[in-house]
Amino acid sequence: LHTPMYFFLSNLSLVDICFISTTIPKMLVNIQIQRKAITYAGCITQIYFLILFSVLDISLLTAMAYDRFVAICHPLHYMVIMNPRLCGLLVLVCWIMSILNSLLHCLMALRLSFCENLEIPHFICELNQMIQLACSDTFLNNMVMYFAAVLVGVGSFLGILFSYSKIVSCIRGMSSAQGKYKAFSTCASHISVVSLFYCTTLGVYLSSAATQSSHSSETASVMYTVVAPMLNPFIYSLRN
């Protein structure tokens, strides 16, 4: 349990718990008391933690892809390369990057002016939904939001893609079928979680871009805010 893989897994589990905790308790309270109001400060706070833990989630998955790359392509040097100091540094960088990114979006949102008694057509406060309801100019907010999404989302995806291209190249060079199967099986859980995260996240943005229906957008959001974090422990636990 002290190997790098389990160190990253414990951090991922903590992030998933925190990620769900930012949305589900409030949603359950709303269902119970049939009152869906949220304060301005509460909405900003929810946006902050929602962005923080979603960015942290994908950053940790990128770090885990590098961990799998080292484990398969450099097995004899694995414990030397992935030493506790490097693992701690990778997680620390993920946290700092996520906090700064989330803080930037919230500070940008605070400069917007809103009319009173707004209705967000969603079960959570999402940044893009909040920006659409602003009465002031939102051009700068949209630019920052999309630039950060491309930088974090595409940057992480390219990092994962690079790691797996090296892994596939390494597996193809193996002579035994058993060795290939063993190498691939160590990546199966990680591939499943990455696919689940990116597919559900893309579903949210594609559904919101393709249709103005709030119901389809809510359904897609449930997938990445509830279903994906819930399935992650099952994927890794059953595999192990």
mmCIF file of C-alpha atoms in Angstrom:
data_model
loop_
_atom_site.group_PDB
_atom_site.id
_atom_site.type_symbol
_atom_site.label_atom_id
_atom_site.label_comp_id
_atom_site.label_asym_id
_atom_site.label_seq_id
_atom_site.Cartn_x
_atom_site.Cartn_y
_atom_site.Cartn_z
ATOM 1 C CA LEU A 1 0.000 0.000 0.000
ATOM 2 C CA HIS A 2 3.048 2.282 0.153
ATOM 3 C CA THR A 3 3.835 1.937 -3.554
ATOM 4 C CA PRO A 4 3.371 5.024 -5.780
ATOM 5 C CA MET A 5 0.241 3.601 -7.448
ATOM 6 C CA TYR A 6 -1.614 3.340 -4.120
ATOM 7 C CA PHE A 7 -0.345 6.762 -3.057
ATOM 8 C CA PHE A 8 -1.961 8.292 -6.159
ATOM 9 C CA LEU A 9 -5.078 6.143 -5.680
ATOM 10 C CA SER A 10 -5.556 7.369 -2.104
ATOM 11 C CA ASN A 11 -5.326 10.969 -3.314
ATOM 12 C CA LEU A 12 -7.772 10.247 -6.156
ATOM 13 C CA SER A 13 -10.229 8.680 -3.689
ATOM 14 C CA LEU A 14 -9.998 11.732 -1.415
ATOM 15 C CA VAL A 15 -10.617 14.068 -4.374
ATOM 16 C CA ASP A 16 -13.628 12.002 -5.510
ATOM 17 C CA ILE A 17 -15.153 12.173 -2.017
ATOM 18 C CA CYS A 18 -14.620 15.948 -1.883
ATOM 19 C CA PHE A 19 -15.915 16.370 -5.439
ATOM 20 C CA ILE A 20 -19.202 14.627 -4.644
ATOM 21 C CA SER A 21 -19.465 16.491 -1.310
ATOM 22 C CA THR A 22 -19.592 19.863 -3.098
ATOM 23 C CA THR A 23 -22.815 19.038 -4.952
ATOM 24 C CA ILE A 24 -24.733 16.056 -3.529
ATOM 25 C CA PRO A 25 -25.479 17.276 0.054
ATOM 26 C CA LYS A 26 -27.011 20.535 -1.221
ATOM 27 C CA MET A 27 -28.995 18.660 -3.874
ATOM 28 C CA LEU A 28 -30.372 16.211 -1.274
ATOM 29 C CA VAL A 29 -31.372 19.096 1.018
ATOM 30 C CA ASN A 30 -33.186 20.757 -1.893
ATOM 31 C CA ILE A 31 -35.086 17.540 -2.630
ATOM 32 C CA GLN A 32 -35.991 17.064 1.040
ATOM 33 C CA ILE A 33 -37.235 20.584 1.859
ATOM 34 C CA GLN A 34 -38.470 21.412 -1.656
ATOM 35 C CA ARG A 35 -36.620 24.739 -1.558
ATOM 36 C CA LYS A 36 -33.986 25.318 -4.226
ATOM 37 C CA ALA A 37 -32.568 28.689 -3.180
ATOM 38 C CA ILE A 38 -28.838 29.294 -2.798
ATOM 39 C CA THR A 39 -27.058 32.470 -1.720
ATOM 40 C CA TYR A 40 -24.631 34.336 -3.966
ATOM 41 C CA ALA A 41 -21.728 33.455 -1.639
ATOM 42 C CA GLY A 42 -22.866 29.827 -1.568
ATOM 43 C CA CYS A 43 -22.982 29.694 -5.363
ATOM 44 C CA ILE A 44 -19.468 31.153 -5.722
ATOM 45 C CA THR A 45 -18.168 28.719 -3.078
ATOM 46 C CA GLN A 46 -19.721 25.753 -4.870
ATOM 47 C CA ILE A 47 -18.205 26.875 -8.194
ATOM 48 C CA TYR A 48 -14.785 27.228 -6.548
ATOM 49 C CA PHE A 49 -14.731 23.711 -5.131
ATOM 50 C CA LEU A 50 -16.358 22.186 -8.219
ATOM 51 C CA ILE A 51 -13.609 23.562 -10.478
ATOM 52 C CA LEU A 52 -10.900 22.789 -7.900
ATOM 53 C CA PHE A 53 -11.706 19.087 -7.561
ATOM 54 C CA SER A 54 -12.528 18.476 -11.237
ATOM 55 C CA VAL A 55 -9.156 19.944 -12.327
ATOM 56 C CA LEU A 56 -7.424 18.053 -9.511
ATOM 57 C CA ASP A 57 -9.097 14.837 -10.684
ATOM 58 C CA ILE A 58 -7.754 15.065 -14.239
ATOM 59 C CA SER A 59 -4.323 16.273 -13.016
ATOM 60 C CA LEU A 60 -3.972 13.205 -10.782
ATOM 61 C CA LEU A 61 -5.047 10.928 -13.639
ATOM 62 C CA THR A 62 -2.271 12.485 -15.762
ATOM 63 C CA ALA A 63 0.273 11.855 -12.986
ATOM 64 C CA MET A 64 -0.978 8.264 -12.725
ATOM 65 C CA ALA A 65 -0.489 7.814 -16.488
ATOM 66 C CA TYR A 66 3.166 8.816 -16.047
ATOM 67 C CA ASP A 67 3.403 6.348 -13.137
ATOM 68 C CA ARG A 68 2.119 3.531 -15.396
ATOM 69 C CA PHE A 69 4.568 4.577 -18.122
ATOM 70 C CA VAL A 70 7.544 4.289 -15.760
ATOM 71 C CA ALA A 71 6.264 0.995 -14.290
ATOM 72 C CA ILE A 72 5.971 -0.687 -17.711
ATOM 73 C CA CYS A 73 8.764 0.936 -19.730
ATOM 74 C CA HIS A 74 11.359 1.213 -16.926
ATOM 75 C CA PRO A 75 10.427 -1.546 -14.442
ATOM 76 C CA LEU A 76 13.920 -1.988 -12.968
ATOM 77 C CA HIS A 77 14.231 1.733 -12.214
ATOM 78 C CA TYR A 78 10.595 2.174 -11.132
ATOM 79 C CA MET A 79 11.151 2.588 -7.384
ATOM 80 C CA VAL A 80 14.171 4.844 -8.002
ATOM 81 C CA ILE A 81 12.368 7.164 -10.451
ATOM 82 C CA MET A 82 8.996 7.169 -8.653
ATOM 83 C CA ASN A 83 10.483 7.897 -5.248
ATOM 84 C CA PRO A 84 8.315 9.369 -2.434
ATOM 85 C CA ARG A 85 9.751 12.845 -3.042
ATOM 86 C CA LEU A 86 8.746 12.896 -6.727
ATOM 87 C CA CYS A 87 5.278 11.458 -5.963
ATOM 88 C CA GLY A 88 4.705 14.089 -3.291
ATOM 89 C CA LEU A 89 5.937 16.810 -5.639
ATOM 90 C CA LEU A 90 3.596 15.679 -8.433
ATOM 91 C CA VAL A 91 0.589 15.737 -6.089
ATOM 92 C CA LEU A 92 1.638 19.124 -4.691
ATOM 93 C CA VAL A 93 1.887 20.593 -8.220
ATOM 94 C CA CYS A 94 -1.576 19.197 -9.004
ATOM 95 C CA TRP A 95 -3.024 20.875 -5.892
ATOM 96 C CA ILE A 96 -1.331 24.250 -6.514
ATOM 97 C CA MET A 97 -2.360 24.315 -10.188
ATOM 98 C CA SER A 98 -5.967 23.406 -9.332
ATOM 99 C CA ILE A 99 -6.247 25.993 -6.530
ATOM 100 C CA LEU A 100 -4.845 28.810 -8.691
ATOM 101 C CA ASN A 101 -7.082 27.890 -11.628
ATOM 102 C CA SER A 102 -10.205 27.763 -9.449
ATOM 103 C CA LEU A 103 -9.286 31.007 -7.691
ATOM 104 C CA LEU A 104 -8.829 32.793 -11.028
ATOM 105 C CA HIS A 105 -12.293 31.780 -12.259
ATOM 106 C CA CYS A 106 -13.994 32.828 -9.019
ATOM 107 C CA LEU A 107 -12.231 36.207 -8.910
ATOM 108 C CA MET A 108 -13.287 36.768 -12.520
ATOM 109 C CA ALA A 109 -16.880 35.844 -11.614
ATOM 110 C CA LEU A 110 -16.909 38.294 -8.689
ATOM 111 C CA ARG A 111 -16.396 41.235 -11.067
ATOM 112 C CA LEU A 112 -19.693 40.468 -12.848
ATOM 113 C CA SER A 113 -22.933 42.199 -11.935
ATOM 114 C CA PHE A 114 -26.229 40.298 -11.705
ATOM 115 C CA CYS A 115 -29.894 41.155 -11.537
ATOM 116 C CA GLU A 116 -31.789 40.112 -8.413
ATOM 117 C CA ASN A 117 -33.536 36.737 -7.907
ATOM 118 C CA LEU A 118 -31.867 34.862 -10.735
ATOM 119 C CA GLU A 119 -32.866 31.330 -11.640
ATOM 120 C CA ILE A 120 -30.093 28.942 -12.673
ATOM 121 C CA PRO A 121 -31.561 26.169 -14.868
ATOM 122 C CA HIS A 122 -29.455 23.516 -13.151
ATOM 123 C CA PHE A 123 -29.190 21.501 -9.942
ATOM 124 C CA ILE A 124 -25.727 22.939 -9.207
ATOM 125 C CA CYS A 125 -23.952 26.273 -9.705
ATOM 126 C CA GLU A 126 -21.809 25.838 -12.806
ATOM 127 C CA LEU A 127 -19.491 28.576 -14.022
ATOM 128 C CA ASN A 128 -20.795 28.716 -17.608
ATOM 129 C CA GLN A 129 -24.418 28.852 -16.377
ATOM 130 C CA MET A 130 -23.578 31.712 -14.024
ATOM 131 C CA ILE A 131 -21.709 33.693 -16.699
ATOM 132 C CA GLN A 132 -24.694 33.398 -19.071
ATOM 133 C CA LEU A 133 -26.949 35.068 -16.468
ATOM 134 C CA ALA A 134 -24.686 38.089 -15.890
ATOM 135 C CA CYS A 135 -25.949 41.555 -16.801
ATOM 136 C CA SER A 136 -22.448 42.973 -17.454
ATOM 137 C CA ASP A 137 -19.958 42.197 -20.233
ATOM 138 C CA THR A 138 -18.773 38.566 -20.057
ATOM 139 C CA PHE A 139 -16.310 38.485 -22.970
ATOM 140 C CA LEU A 140 -13.206 38.344 -20.739
ATOM 141 C CA ASN A 141 -14.776 35.679 -18.496
ATOM 142 C CA ASN A 142 -15.628 33.495 -21.484
ATOM 143 C CA MET A 143 -12.125 33.886 -22.909
ATOM 144 C CA VAL A 144 -10.482 32.917 -19.602
ATOM 145 C CA MET A 145 -12.899 30.011 -19.077
ATOM 146 C CA TYR A 146 -12.342 28.483 -22.527
ATOM 147 C CA PHE A 147 -8.591 29.107 -22.490
ATOM 148 C CA ALA A 148 -8.242 27.402 -19.082
ATOM 149 C CA ALA A 149 -10.463 24.504 -20.212
ATOM 150 C CA VAL A 150 -8.307 23.943 -23.312
ATOM 151 C CA LEU A 151 -5.055 24.327 -21.360
ATOM 152 C CA VAL A 152 -6.042 21.926 -18.563
ATOM 153 C CA GLY A 153 -8.243 19.487 -20.503
ATOM 154 C CA VAL A 154 -6.230 19.212 -23.734
ATOM 155 C CA GLY A 155 -2.884 19.526 -21.929
ATOM 156 C CA SER A 156 -3.738 16.642 -19.577
ATOM 157 C CA PHE A 157 -5.153 14.564 -22.423
ATOM 158 C CA LEU A 158 -1.959 15.019 -24.479
ATOM 159 C CA GLY A 159 0.113 14.036 -21.439
ATOM 160 C CA ILE A 160 -1.923 10.848 -20.980
ATOM 161 C CA LEU A 161 -1.796 10.153 -24.726
ATOM 162 C CA PHE A 162 2.003 10.547 -24.773
ATOM 163 C CA SER A 163 2.415 8.148 -21.826
ATOM 164 C CA TYR A 164 0.212 5.515 -23.443
ATOM 165 C CA SER A 165 1.897 5.855 -26.838
ATOM 166 C CA LYS A 166 5.182 4.971 -25.111
ATOM 167 C CA ILE A 167 3.468 2.132 -23.217
ATOM 168 C CA VAL A 168 1.978 0.664 -26.425
ATOM 169 C CA SER A 169 5.356 0.916 -28.143
ATOM 170 C CA CYS A 170 6.974 -0.864 -25.204
ATOM 171 C CA ILE A 171 4.306 -3.611 -25.095
ATOM 172 C CA ARG A 172 4.674 -4.249 -28.836
ATOM 173 C CA GLY A 173 8.376 -4.897 -28.271
ATOM 174 C CA MET A 174 7.678 -7.664 -25.728
ATOM 175 C CA SER A 175 8.152 -11.211 -26.967
ATOM 176 C CA SER A 176 5.848 -13.206 -24.668
ATOM 177 C CA ALA A 177 2.057 -13.005 -24.813
ATOM 178 C CA GLN A 178 1.898 -13.372 -21.027
ATOM 179 C CA GLY A 179 4.147 -10.331 -20.580
ATOM 180 C CA LYS A 180 1.972 -8.275 -22.931
ATOM 181 C CA TYR A 181 -1.185 -9.290 -21.074
ATOM 182 C CA LYS A 182 0.354 -8.485 -17.687
ATOM 183 C CA ALA A 183 1.539 -5.070 -18.889
ATOM 184 C CA PHE A 184 -1.848 -4.224 -20.391
ATOM 185 C CA SER A 185 -3.785 -5.427 -17.324
ATOM 186 C CA THR A 186 -1.896 -2.961 -15.091
ATOM 187 C CA CYS A 187 -3.274 -0.099 -17.237
ATOM 188 C CA ALA A 188 -6.853 -1.388 -17.644
ATOM 189 C CA SER A 189 -8.243 0.339 -14.529
ATOM 190 C CA HIS A 190 -6.584 3.649 -15.336
ATOM 191 C CA ILE A 191 -7.791 3.583 -18.961
ATOM 192 C CA SER A 192 -11.359 2.896 -17.755
ATOM 193 C CA VAL A 193 -11.333 5.825 -15.301
ATOM 194 C CA VAL A 194 -9.777 8.250 -17.837
ATOM 195 C CA SER A 195 -12.305 7.229 -20.506
ATOM 196 C CA LEU A 196 -15.176 7.660 -18.048
ATOM 197 C CA PHE A 197 -13.984 11.122 -16.995
ATOM 198 C CA TYR A 198 -13.381 12.475 -20.483
ATOM 199 C CA CYS A 199 -16.532 10.949 -22.004
ATOM 200 C CA THR A 200 -18.818 12.373 -19.306
ATOM 201 C CA THR A 201 -17.089 15.791 -19.343
ATOM 202 C CA LEU A 202 -17.270 15.993 -23.132
ATOM 203 C CA GLY A 203 -20.923 14.950 -22.920
ATOM 204 C CA VAL A 204 -21.672 17.968 -20.706
ATOM 205 C CA TYR A 205 -20.086 20.502 -23.036
ATOM 206 C CA LEU A 206 -21.374 18.917 -26.252
ATOM 207 C CA SER A 207 -24.925 18.690 -24.910
ATOM 208 C CA SER A 208 -24.870 22.308 -23.738
ATOM 209 C CA ALA A 209 -23.444 23.438 -27.091
ATOM 210 C CA ALA A 210 -25.799 21.354 -29.240
ATOM 211 C CA THR A 211 -29.056 22.092 -27.438
ATOM 212 C CA GLN A 212 -30.491 24.751 -25.151
ATOM 213 C CA SER A 213 -32.449 22.143 -23.178
ATOM 214 C CA SER A 214 -31.602 22.360 -19.479
ATOM 215 C CA HIS A 215 -32.790 18.765 -18.935
ATOM 216 C CA SER A 216 -30.134 17.257 -21.238
ATOM 217 C CA SER A 217 -27.460 19.466 -19.678
ATOM 218 C CA GLU A 218 -28.513 18.368 -16.168
ATOM 219 C CA THR A 219 -28.437 14.695 -17.188
ATOM 220 C CA ALA A 220 -24.917 15.066 -18.603
ATOM 221 C CA SER A 221 -23.778 16.913 -15.455
ATOM 222 C CA VAL A 222 -25.078 14.115 -13.221
ATOM 223 C CA MET A 223 -22.827 11.738 -15.158
ATOM 224 C CA TYR A 224 -19.590 13.551 -14.294
ATOM 225 C CA THR A 225 -20.523 14.958 -10.861
ATOM 226 C CA VAL A 226 -22.145 11.794 -9.443
ATOM 227 C CA VAL A 227 -21.730 8.679 -11.611
ATOM 228 C CA ALA A 228 -18.045 9.016 -12.564
ATOM 229 C CA PRO A 229 -16.699 9.598 -8.997
ATOM 230 C CA MET A 230 -18.976 6.815 -7.716
ATOM 231 C CA LEU A 231 -17.678 4.281 -10.267
ATOM 232 C CA ASN A 232 -13.960 5.056 -9.766
ATOM 233 C CA PRO A 233 -13.620 3.112 -6.465
ATOM 234 C CA PHE A 234 -15.506 0.156 -7.965
ATOM 235 C CA ILE A 235 -13.242 0.062 -11.023
ATOM 236 C CA TYR A 236 -10.024 0.073 -8.977
ATOM 237 C CA SER A 237 -11.273 -2.072 -6.080
ATOM 238 C CA LEU A 238 -12.686 -4.850 -8.255
ATOM 239 C CA ARG A 239 -9.559 -4.823 -10.427
ATOM 240 C CA ASN A 240 -7.273 -5.147 -7.394
#
